Short mmCIF file of C-alpha atoms and ligand atoms in Angstrom, two decimals:
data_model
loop_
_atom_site.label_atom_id
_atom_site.label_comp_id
_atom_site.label_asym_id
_atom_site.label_seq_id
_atom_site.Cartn_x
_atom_site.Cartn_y
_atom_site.Cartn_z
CA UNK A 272 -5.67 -13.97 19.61
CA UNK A 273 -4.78 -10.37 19.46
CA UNK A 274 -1.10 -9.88 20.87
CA UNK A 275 -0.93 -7.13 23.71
CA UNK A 276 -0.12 -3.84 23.54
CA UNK A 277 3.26 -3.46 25.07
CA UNK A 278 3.05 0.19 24.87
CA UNK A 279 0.44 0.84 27.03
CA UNK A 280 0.20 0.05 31.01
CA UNK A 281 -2.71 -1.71 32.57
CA UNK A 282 -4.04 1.82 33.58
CA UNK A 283 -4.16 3.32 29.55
CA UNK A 284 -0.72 5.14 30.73
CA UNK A 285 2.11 4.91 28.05
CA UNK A 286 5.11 2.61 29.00
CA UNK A 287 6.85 2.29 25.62
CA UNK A 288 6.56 4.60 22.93
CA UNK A 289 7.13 2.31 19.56
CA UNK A 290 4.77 3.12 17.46
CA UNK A 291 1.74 4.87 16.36
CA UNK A 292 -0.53 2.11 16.05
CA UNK A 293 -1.82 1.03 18.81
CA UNK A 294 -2.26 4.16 20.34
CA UNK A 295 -5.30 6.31 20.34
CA UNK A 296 -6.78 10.25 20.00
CA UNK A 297 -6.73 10.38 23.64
CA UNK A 298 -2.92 9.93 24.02
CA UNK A 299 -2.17 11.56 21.14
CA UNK A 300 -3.82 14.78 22.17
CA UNK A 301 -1.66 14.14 25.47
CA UNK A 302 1.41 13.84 24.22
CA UNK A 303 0.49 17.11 22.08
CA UNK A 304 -0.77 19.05 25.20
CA UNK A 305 2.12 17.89 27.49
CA UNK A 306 4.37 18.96 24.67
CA UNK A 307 2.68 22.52 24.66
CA UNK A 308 3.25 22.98 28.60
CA UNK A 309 6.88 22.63 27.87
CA UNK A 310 7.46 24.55 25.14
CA UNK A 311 8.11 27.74 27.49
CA UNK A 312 10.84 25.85 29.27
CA UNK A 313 13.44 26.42 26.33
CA UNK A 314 12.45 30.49 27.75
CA UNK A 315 13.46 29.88 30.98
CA UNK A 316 17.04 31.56 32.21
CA UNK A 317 17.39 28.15 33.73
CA UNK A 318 16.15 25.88 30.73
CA UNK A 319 15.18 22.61 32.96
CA UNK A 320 12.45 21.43 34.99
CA UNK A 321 13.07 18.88 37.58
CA UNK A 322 10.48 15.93 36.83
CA UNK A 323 13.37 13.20 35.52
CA UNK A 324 15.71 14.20 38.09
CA UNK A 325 17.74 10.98 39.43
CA UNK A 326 16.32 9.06 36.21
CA UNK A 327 19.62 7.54 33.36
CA UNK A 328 18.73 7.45 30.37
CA UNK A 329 20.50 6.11 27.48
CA UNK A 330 20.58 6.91 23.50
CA UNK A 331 21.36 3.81 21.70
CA UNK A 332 22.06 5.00 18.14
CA UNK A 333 22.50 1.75 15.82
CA UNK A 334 22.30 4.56 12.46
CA UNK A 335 23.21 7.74 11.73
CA UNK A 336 21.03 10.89 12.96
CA UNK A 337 21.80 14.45 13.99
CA UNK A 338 17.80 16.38 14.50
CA UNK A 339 16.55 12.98 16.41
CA UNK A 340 20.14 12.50 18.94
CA UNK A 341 20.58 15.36 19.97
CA UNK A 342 16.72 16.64 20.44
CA UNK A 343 16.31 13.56 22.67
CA UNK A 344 19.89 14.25 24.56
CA UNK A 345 18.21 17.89 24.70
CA UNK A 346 14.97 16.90 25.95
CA UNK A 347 16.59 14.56 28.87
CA UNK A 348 18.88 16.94 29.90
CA UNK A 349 15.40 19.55 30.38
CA UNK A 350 14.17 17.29 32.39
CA UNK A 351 17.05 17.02 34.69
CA UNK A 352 17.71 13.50 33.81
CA UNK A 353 21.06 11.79 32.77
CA UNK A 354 22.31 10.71 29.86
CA UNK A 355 24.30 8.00 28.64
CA UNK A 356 25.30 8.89 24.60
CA UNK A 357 26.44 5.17 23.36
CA UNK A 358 29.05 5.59 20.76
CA UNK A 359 27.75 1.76 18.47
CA UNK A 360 31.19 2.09 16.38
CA UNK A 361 33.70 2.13 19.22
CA UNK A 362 31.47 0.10 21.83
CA UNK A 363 31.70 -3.24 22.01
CA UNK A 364 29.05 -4.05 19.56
CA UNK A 365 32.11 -3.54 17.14
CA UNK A 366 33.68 -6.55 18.52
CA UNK A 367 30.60 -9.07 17.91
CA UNK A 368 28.24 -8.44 21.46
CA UNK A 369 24.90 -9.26 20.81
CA UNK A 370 22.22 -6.54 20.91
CA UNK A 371 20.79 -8.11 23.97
CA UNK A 372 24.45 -8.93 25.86
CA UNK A 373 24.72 -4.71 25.25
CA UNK A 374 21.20 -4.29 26.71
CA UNK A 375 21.83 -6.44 29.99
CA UNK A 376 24.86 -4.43 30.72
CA UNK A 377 23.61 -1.51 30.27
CA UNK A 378 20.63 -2.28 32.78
CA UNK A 379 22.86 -3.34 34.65
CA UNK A 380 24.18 0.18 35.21
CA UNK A 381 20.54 0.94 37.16
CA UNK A 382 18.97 2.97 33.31
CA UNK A 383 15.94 3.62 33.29
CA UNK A 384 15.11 4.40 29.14
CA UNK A 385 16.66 3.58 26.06
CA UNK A 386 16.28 5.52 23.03
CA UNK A 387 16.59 3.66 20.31
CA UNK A 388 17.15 3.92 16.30
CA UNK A 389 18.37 1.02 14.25
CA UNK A 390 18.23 -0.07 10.76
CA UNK A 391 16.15 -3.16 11.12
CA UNK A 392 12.46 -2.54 11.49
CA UNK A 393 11.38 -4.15 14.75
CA UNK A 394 14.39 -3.62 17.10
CA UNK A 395 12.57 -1.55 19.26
CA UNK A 396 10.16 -3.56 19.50
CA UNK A 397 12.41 -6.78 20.03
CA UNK A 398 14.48 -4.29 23.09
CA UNK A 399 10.59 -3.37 24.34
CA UNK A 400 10.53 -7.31 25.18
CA UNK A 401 13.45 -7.67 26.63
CA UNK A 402 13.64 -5.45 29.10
CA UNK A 403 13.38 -5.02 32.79
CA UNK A 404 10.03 -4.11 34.33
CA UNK A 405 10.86 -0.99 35.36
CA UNK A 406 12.67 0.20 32.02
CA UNK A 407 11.26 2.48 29.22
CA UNK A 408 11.87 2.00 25.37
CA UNK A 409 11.13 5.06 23.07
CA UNK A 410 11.64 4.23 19.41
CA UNK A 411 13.81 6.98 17.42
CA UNK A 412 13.29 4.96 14.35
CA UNK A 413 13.29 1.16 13.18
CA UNK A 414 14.62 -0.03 9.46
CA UNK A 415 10.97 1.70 7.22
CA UNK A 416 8.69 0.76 9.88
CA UNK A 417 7.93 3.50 12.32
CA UNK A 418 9.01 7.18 13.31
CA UNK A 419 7.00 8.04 16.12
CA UNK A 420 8.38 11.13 17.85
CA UNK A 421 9.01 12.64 14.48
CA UNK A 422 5.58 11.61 13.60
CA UNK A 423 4.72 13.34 16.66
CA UNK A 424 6.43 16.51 16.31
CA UNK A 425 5.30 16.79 12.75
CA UNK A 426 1.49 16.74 14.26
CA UNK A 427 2.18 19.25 16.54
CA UNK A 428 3.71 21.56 14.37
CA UNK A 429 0.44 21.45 12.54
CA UNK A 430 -1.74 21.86 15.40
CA UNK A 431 0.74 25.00 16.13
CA UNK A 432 0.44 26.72 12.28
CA UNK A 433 -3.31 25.70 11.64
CA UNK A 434 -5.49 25.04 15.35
CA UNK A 435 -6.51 21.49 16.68
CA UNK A 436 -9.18 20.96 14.24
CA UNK A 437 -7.30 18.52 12.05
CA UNK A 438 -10.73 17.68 10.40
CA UNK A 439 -10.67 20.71 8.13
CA UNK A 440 -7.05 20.25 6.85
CA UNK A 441 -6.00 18.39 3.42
CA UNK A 442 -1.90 17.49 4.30
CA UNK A 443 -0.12 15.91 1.51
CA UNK A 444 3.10 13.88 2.13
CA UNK A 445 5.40 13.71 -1.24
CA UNK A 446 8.70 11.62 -2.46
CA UNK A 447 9.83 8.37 -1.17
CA UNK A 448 6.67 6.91 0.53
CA UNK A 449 7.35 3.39 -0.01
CA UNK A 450 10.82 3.60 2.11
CA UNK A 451 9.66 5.96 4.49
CA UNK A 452 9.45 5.28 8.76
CA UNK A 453 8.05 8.74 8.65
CA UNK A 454 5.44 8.97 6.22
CA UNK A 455 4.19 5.63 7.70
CA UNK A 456 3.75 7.17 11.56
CA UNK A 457 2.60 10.35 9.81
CA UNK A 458 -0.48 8.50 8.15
CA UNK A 459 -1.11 6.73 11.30
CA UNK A 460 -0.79 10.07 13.34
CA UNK A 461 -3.15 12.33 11.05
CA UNK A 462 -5.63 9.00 10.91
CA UNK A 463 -5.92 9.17 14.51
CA UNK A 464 -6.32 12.89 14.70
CA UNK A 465 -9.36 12.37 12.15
CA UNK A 466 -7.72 14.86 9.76
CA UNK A 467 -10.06 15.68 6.73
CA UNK A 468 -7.84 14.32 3.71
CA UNK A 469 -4.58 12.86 3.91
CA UNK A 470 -2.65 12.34 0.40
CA UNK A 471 0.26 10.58 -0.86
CA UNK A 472 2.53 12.07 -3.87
CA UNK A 473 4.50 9.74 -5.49
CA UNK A 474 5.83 7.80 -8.66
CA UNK A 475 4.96 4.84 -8.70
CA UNK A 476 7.68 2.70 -7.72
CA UNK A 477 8.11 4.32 -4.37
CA UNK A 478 4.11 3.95 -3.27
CA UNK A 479 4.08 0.56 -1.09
CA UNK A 480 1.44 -1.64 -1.99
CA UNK A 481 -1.82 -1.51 -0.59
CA UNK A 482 -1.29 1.85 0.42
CA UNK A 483 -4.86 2.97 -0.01
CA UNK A 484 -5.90 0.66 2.97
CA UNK A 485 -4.04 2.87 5.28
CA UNK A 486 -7.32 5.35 4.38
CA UNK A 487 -4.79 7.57 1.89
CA UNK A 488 -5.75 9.64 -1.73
CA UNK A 489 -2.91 8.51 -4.01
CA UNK A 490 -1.25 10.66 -6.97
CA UNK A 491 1.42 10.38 -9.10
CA UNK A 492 1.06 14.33 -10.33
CA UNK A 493 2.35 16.93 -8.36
CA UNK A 494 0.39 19.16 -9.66
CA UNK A 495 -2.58 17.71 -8.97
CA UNK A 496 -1.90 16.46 -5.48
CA UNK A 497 -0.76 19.95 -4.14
CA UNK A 498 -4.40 21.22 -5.29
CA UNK A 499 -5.72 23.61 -2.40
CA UNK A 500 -3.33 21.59 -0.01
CA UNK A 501 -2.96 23.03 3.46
CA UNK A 502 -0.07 21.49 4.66
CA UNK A 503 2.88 19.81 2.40
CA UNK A 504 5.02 17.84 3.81
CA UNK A 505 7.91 16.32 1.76
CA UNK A 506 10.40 13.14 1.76
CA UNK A 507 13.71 12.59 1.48
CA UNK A 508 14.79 9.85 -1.14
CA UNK A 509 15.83 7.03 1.25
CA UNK A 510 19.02 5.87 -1.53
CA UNK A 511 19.95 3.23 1.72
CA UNK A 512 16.90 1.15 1.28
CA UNK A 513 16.49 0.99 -1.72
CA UNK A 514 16.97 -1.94 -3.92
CA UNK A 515 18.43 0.06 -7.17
CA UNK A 516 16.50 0.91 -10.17
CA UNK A 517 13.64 2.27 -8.92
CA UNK A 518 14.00 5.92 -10.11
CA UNK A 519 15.56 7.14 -13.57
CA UNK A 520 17.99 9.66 -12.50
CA UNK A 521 17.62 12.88 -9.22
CA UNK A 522 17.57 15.32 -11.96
CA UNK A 523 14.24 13.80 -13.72
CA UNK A 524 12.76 13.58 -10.13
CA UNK A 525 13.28 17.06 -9.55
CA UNK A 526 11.61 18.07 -12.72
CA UNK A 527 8.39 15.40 -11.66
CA UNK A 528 8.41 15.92 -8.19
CA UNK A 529 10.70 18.81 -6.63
CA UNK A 530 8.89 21.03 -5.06
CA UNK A 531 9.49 24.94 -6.56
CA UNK A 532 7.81 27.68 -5.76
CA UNK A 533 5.91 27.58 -8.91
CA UNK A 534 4.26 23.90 -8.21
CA UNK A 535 3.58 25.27 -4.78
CA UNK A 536 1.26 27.89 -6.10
CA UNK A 537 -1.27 24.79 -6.18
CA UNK A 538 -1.61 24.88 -2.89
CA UNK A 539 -3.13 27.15 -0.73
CA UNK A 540 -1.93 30.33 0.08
CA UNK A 541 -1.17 30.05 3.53
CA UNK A 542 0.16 26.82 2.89
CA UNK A 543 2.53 25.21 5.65
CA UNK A 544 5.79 23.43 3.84
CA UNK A 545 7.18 20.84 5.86
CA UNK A 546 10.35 18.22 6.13
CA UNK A 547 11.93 15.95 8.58
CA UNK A 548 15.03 16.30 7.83
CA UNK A 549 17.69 15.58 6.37
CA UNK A 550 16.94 17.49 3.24
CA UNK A 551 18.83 17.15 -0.55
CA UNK A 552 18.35 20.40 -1.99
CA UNK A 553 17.37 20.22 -5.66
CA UNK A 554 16.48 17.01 -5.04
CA UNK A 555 12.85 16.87 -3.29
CA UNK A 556 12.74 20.84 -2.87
CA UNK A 557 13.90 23.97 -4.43
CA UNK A 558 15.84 26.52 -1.90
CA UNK A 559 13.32 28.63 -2.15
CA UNK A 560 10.76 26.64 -0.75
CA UNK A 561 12.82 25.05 2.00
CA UNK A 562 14.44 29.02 3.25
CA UNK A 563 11.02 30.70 2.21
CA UNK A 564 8.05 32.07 4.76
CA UNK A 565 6.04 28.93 4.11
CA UNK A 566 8.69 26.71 5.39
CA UNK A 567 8.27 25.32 9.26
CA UNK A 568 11.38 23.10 8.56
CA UNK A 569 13.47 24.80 11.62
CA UNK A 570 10.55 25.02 14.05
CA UNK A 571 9.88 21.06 13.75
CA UNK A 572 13.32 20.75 15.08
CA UNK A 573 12.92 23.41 17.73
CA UNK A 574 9.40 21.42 18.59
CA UNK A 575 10.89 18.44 18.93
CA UNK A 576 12.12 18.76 21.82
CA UNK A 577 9.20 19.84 23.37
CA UNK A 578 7.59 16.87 22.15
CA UNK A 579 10.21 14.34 23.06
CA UNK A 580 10.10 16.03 26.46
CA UNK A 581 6.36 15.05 26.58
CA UNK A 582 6.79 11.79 25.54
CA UNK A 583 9.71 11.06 28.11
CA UNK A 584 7.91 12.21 30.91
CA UNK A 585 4.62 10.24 30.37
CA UNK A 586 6.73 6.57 29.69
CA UNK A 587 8.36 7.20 32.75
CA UNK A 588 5.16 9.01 34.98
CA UNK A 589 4.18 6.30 37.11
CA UNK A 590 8.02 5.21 38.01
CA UNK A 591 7.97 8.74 39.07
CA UNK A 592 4.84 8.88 40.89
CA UNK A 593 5.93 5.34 42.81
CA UNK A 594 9.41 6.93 43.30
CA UNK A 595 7.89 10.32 44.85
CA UNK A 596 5.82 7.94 47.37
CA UNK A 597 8.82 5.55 47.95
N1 CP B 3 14.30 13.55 10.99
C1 CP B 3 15.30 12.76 11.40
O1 CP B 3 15.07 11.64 11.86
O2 CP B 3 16.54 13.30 11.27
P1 CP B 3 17.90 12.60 11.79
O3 CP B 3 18.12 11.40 10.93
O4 CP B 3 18.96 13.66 11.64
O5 CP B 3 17.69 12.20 13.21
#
């Protein structure tokens, strides 16, 4: 029997936001339009909107992060809500309280969301279970599983350098596939958004096993892969999950698979250069690329706020809506 959904409400609304799959083109393209209507509030002399006003939410950071904390503490604070930044070193999950012991007190403080990112794939998942009815769970990235607001900025910053027809555009994703939450809710993303070719650039050992089922091209040439590309996206090498041995040395993968303004050239010319973040220069790209006109790298981070915005205010619109008529 197919398990349910636990992202989605009985009316197609979003409730959780853990993943990618599971979700369809019709959300997507919400989350994306939602996103776009508050874009312009990061103009405004007053940056902040009113919709989460009254609302707690907390950002439960099990692993290190700077882009994905402090977009989402950004994003809540737009939207007039409150936030609760949990320290995990000094709280008391340093002194042996179980995950769920430091969920039930924090509910217990009336929240309303957590945001969370933790190394073990599944934990939002396993909070998404847990909770109270009324509470929200937005994953800000789980162990190599899933990455779904970055995911979700990354798609948006595409829609914003190339248009909405996704069907016409060849992105490749390069470096450390086999480790990567990204690159997992990126394939999912650009699969949903029925994007015309999606490849994968990679040695070898860091291309996870039957990754052609997840409807990818796969190449182990740079070269080659970046072939009238439209959109590049590239990796960081995740060094924390991996076992040890699987690469010969950072210089040799900078001569195989950096990305230099030279290899670029096999792209198209209006190509779009993209990375989540954190990036190890002369490692997966050259300076060049990552300060040059082609590079989007500073506008994901801009977007995702926008985007984490969007997704905020859609787990949480029908608490609002029953609030409002309370
Ligand atoms: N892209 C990303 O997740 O960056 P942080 O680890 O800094 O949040």
């Amino acid at each position: 029997m197919k398990s349910p959904n636990i992202q989605i409400r009985d009316d197609g609304r979003l409730r959780h936001f853990l993943s990618i799959e599971g979700l369809n083109y019709g959300l997507l393209n919400e989350i994306l339009d939602t996103a776009e209507s508050f874009a312009g509030v990061a103009e405004q002399s007053v940056k902040k909107v009113p919709l989460l006003r009254g609302k707690t939410i907390v950002n439960l950071f099990f692993e290190a992060s700077t882009r994905t904390r402090t977009t989402f503490e950004l994003a809540a604070k737009r939207l007039s809500a409150d936030v609760l930044n949990i320290n995990v070193d000094v709280s008391s999950a340093a002194k042996g309280e179980t995950l769920l012991d430091t969920l039930r007190n924090l509910e217990a403080m009336q929240v309303d969301m957590f945001v969370v990112r933790h190394k073990d794939s599944g934990t939002a998942h396993f909070i998404a279970r847990h909770v109270l009815p009324h509470v929200s769970v937005i994953n800000a990235g789980d162990g190599r599983h899933a990455h779904p607001t970055q995911a979700m900025l990354d798609m948006y910053t595409i829609r914003r350098e190339k248009g909405s027809d996704f069907g016409r555009l060849t992105v490749a994703i390069v470096g450390d596939i086999a480790h990567s939450r990204v690159a997992r809710s990126q394939i999912h993303a650009l699969n949903l958004l029925t994007t015309g070719e999606v490849r994968i650039i990679a040695p070898r050992t860091l291309v996870p096993s039957h990754v052609e089922s997840l409807g990818v091209r796969v190449f182990h040439e740079l070269r080659e892969g970046l072939r009238d590309a439209d959109v590049v996206i590239m990796l960081r090498l995740q060094r924390e999950r991996m076992q040890g041995g699987l690469l010969p040395s950072e210089h040799e993968y900078y001569q195989l698979y950096g990305l230099t303004e030279e290899k670029l050239s096999m792209a198209k010319p209006d190509v779009t250069v993209m990375h989540p973040g954190p990036i190890n220069r002369g490692v997966e790209m050259d300076s060049q690329v990552a300060d040059g006109p082609r590079s989007v790298i500073l506008q994901q981070v801009t977007y995702g706020i926008a985007v984490r915005m969007a997704v905020m205010s859609m787990a949480m619109q029908k608490k609002v809506a029953q609030d409002a008529d309370a």
